[in-house]
Short mmCIF file of C-alpha atoms in Angstrom, two decimals:
data_model
loop_
_atom_site.label_atom_id
_atom_site.label_comp_id
_atom_site.label_asym_id
_atom_site.label_seq_id
_atom_site.Cartn_x
_atom_site.Cartn_y
_atom_site.Cartn_z
CA MET A 1 -17.02 25.01 63.59
CA ARG A 2 -18.14 25.31 60.27
CA GLU A 3 -17.81 22.12 59.03
CA PHE A 4 -19.28 20.44 62.31
CA ILE A 5 -22.19 22.89 61.06
CA ARG A 6 -21.90 21.26 57.63
CA LEU A 7 -22.13 17.53 58.87
CA LEU A 8 -24.59 18.56 61.36
CA GLY A 9 -26.97 20.02 58.65
CA MET A 10 -26.49 16.63 56.67
CA LEU A 11 -27.20 14.55 59.30
CA MET A 12 -30.58 16.18 59.65
CA VAL A 13 -31.19 16.47 55.90
CA PHE A 14 -30.72 12.51 55.82
CA GLN A 15 -32.48 12.23 59.01
CA GLY A 16 -35.75 13.57 57.77
CA VAL A 17 -35.82 12.32 54.22
CA SER A 18 -35.23 9.01 55.87
CA GLY A 19 -38.25 9.43 58.32
CA ALA A 20 -40.22 10.72 55.79
CA ILE A 21 -39.73 7.67 53.73
CA ASP A 22 -40.33 5.41 56.73
CA ARG A 23 -43.77 7.42 57.53
CA VAL A 24 -44.68 6.72 53.61
CA ALA A 25 -42.98 3.30 53.15
CA VAL A 26 -40.71 1.02 54.73
CA GLN A 27 -37.27 2.15 55.33
CA PRO A 28 -35.06 -0.89 54.69
CA PHE A 29 -31.18 0.68 54.31
CA MET A 30 -30.01 1.66 57.68
CA GLY A 31 -32.83 2.66 59.14
CA ALA A 32 -32.06 2.33 62.91
CA PHE A 33 -29.24 5.14 62.66
CA LEU A 34 -31.04 6.87 59.60
CA ASN A 35 -34.74 7.03 61.47
CA PHE A 36 -33.49 7.94 64.92
CA PHE A 37 -35.35 11.01 64.83
CA ASN A 38 -38.48 9.30 63.33
CA ARG A 39 -38.19 6.23 65.67
CA VAL A 40 -37.64 7.86 68.95
CA ILE A 41 -37.86 11.52 69.03
CA VAL A 42 -41.37 12.04 67.13
CA SER A 43 -43.05 9.16 68.92
CA ARG A 44 -41.81 10.43 72.42
CA LEU A 45 -43.75 14.01 72.08
CA ASP A 46 -47.60 13.99 71.86
CA PHE A 47 -48.02 16.87 70.15
CA LEU A 48 -46.54 15.66 66.93
CA THR A 49 -49.21 12.78 66.84
CA GLY A 50 -50.60 12.53 63.20
CA TYR A 51 -47.61 15.62 62.18
CA GLU A 52 -44.78 12.74 61.73
CA LEU A 53 -44.55 13.22 58.51
CA PHE A 54 -44.45 17.10 58.51
CA ALA A 55 -41.86 17.04 61.75
CA ASN A 56 -39.54 14.83 59.37
CA LEU A 57 -39.95 17.04 56.47
CA ALA A 58 -39.15 20.10 58.98
CA LEU A 59 -36.08 18.42 60.04
CA ALA A 60 -35.03 18.04 56.34
CA VAL A 61 -35.72 21.62 55.48
CA LEU A 62 -34.07 22.84 58.73
CA GLY A 63 -30.78 20.90 57.66
CA VAL A 64 -30.94 22.62 54.36
CA VAL A 65 -30.97 25.75 56.06
CA LEU A 66 -27.94 25.07 58.28
CA LEU A 67 -26.01 23.74 55.18
CA VAL A 68 -26.61 27.46 53.34
CA ALA A 69 -25.57 29.19 56.30
CA ALA A 70 -22.51 27.29 56.92
CA ASP A 71 -21.69 28.22 53.16
CA GLN A 72 -22.61 31.35 53.64
CA ALA A 73 -20.57 32.05 56.81
CA ARG A 74 -17.71 30.55 54.47
CA ALA A 75 -18.23 33.28 51.80
CA SER A 76 -18.38 36.21 53.90
#
């Protein structure tokens, strides 16, 4: 279970950072996979209009939190 949480956390970090890069400039590397959150989820939520960059950075931060939580669970 911890490995799944770590994998999910890493995916969230990668997608968040990639989405933030895509908002600032064009992301040419694995855009269809890494920008799924940015191009599909964020664009469909009306309350995130104007806050797309912050939504992507928040996803990356939540991914880091999951990674830290998975490491803390392993240490206990």
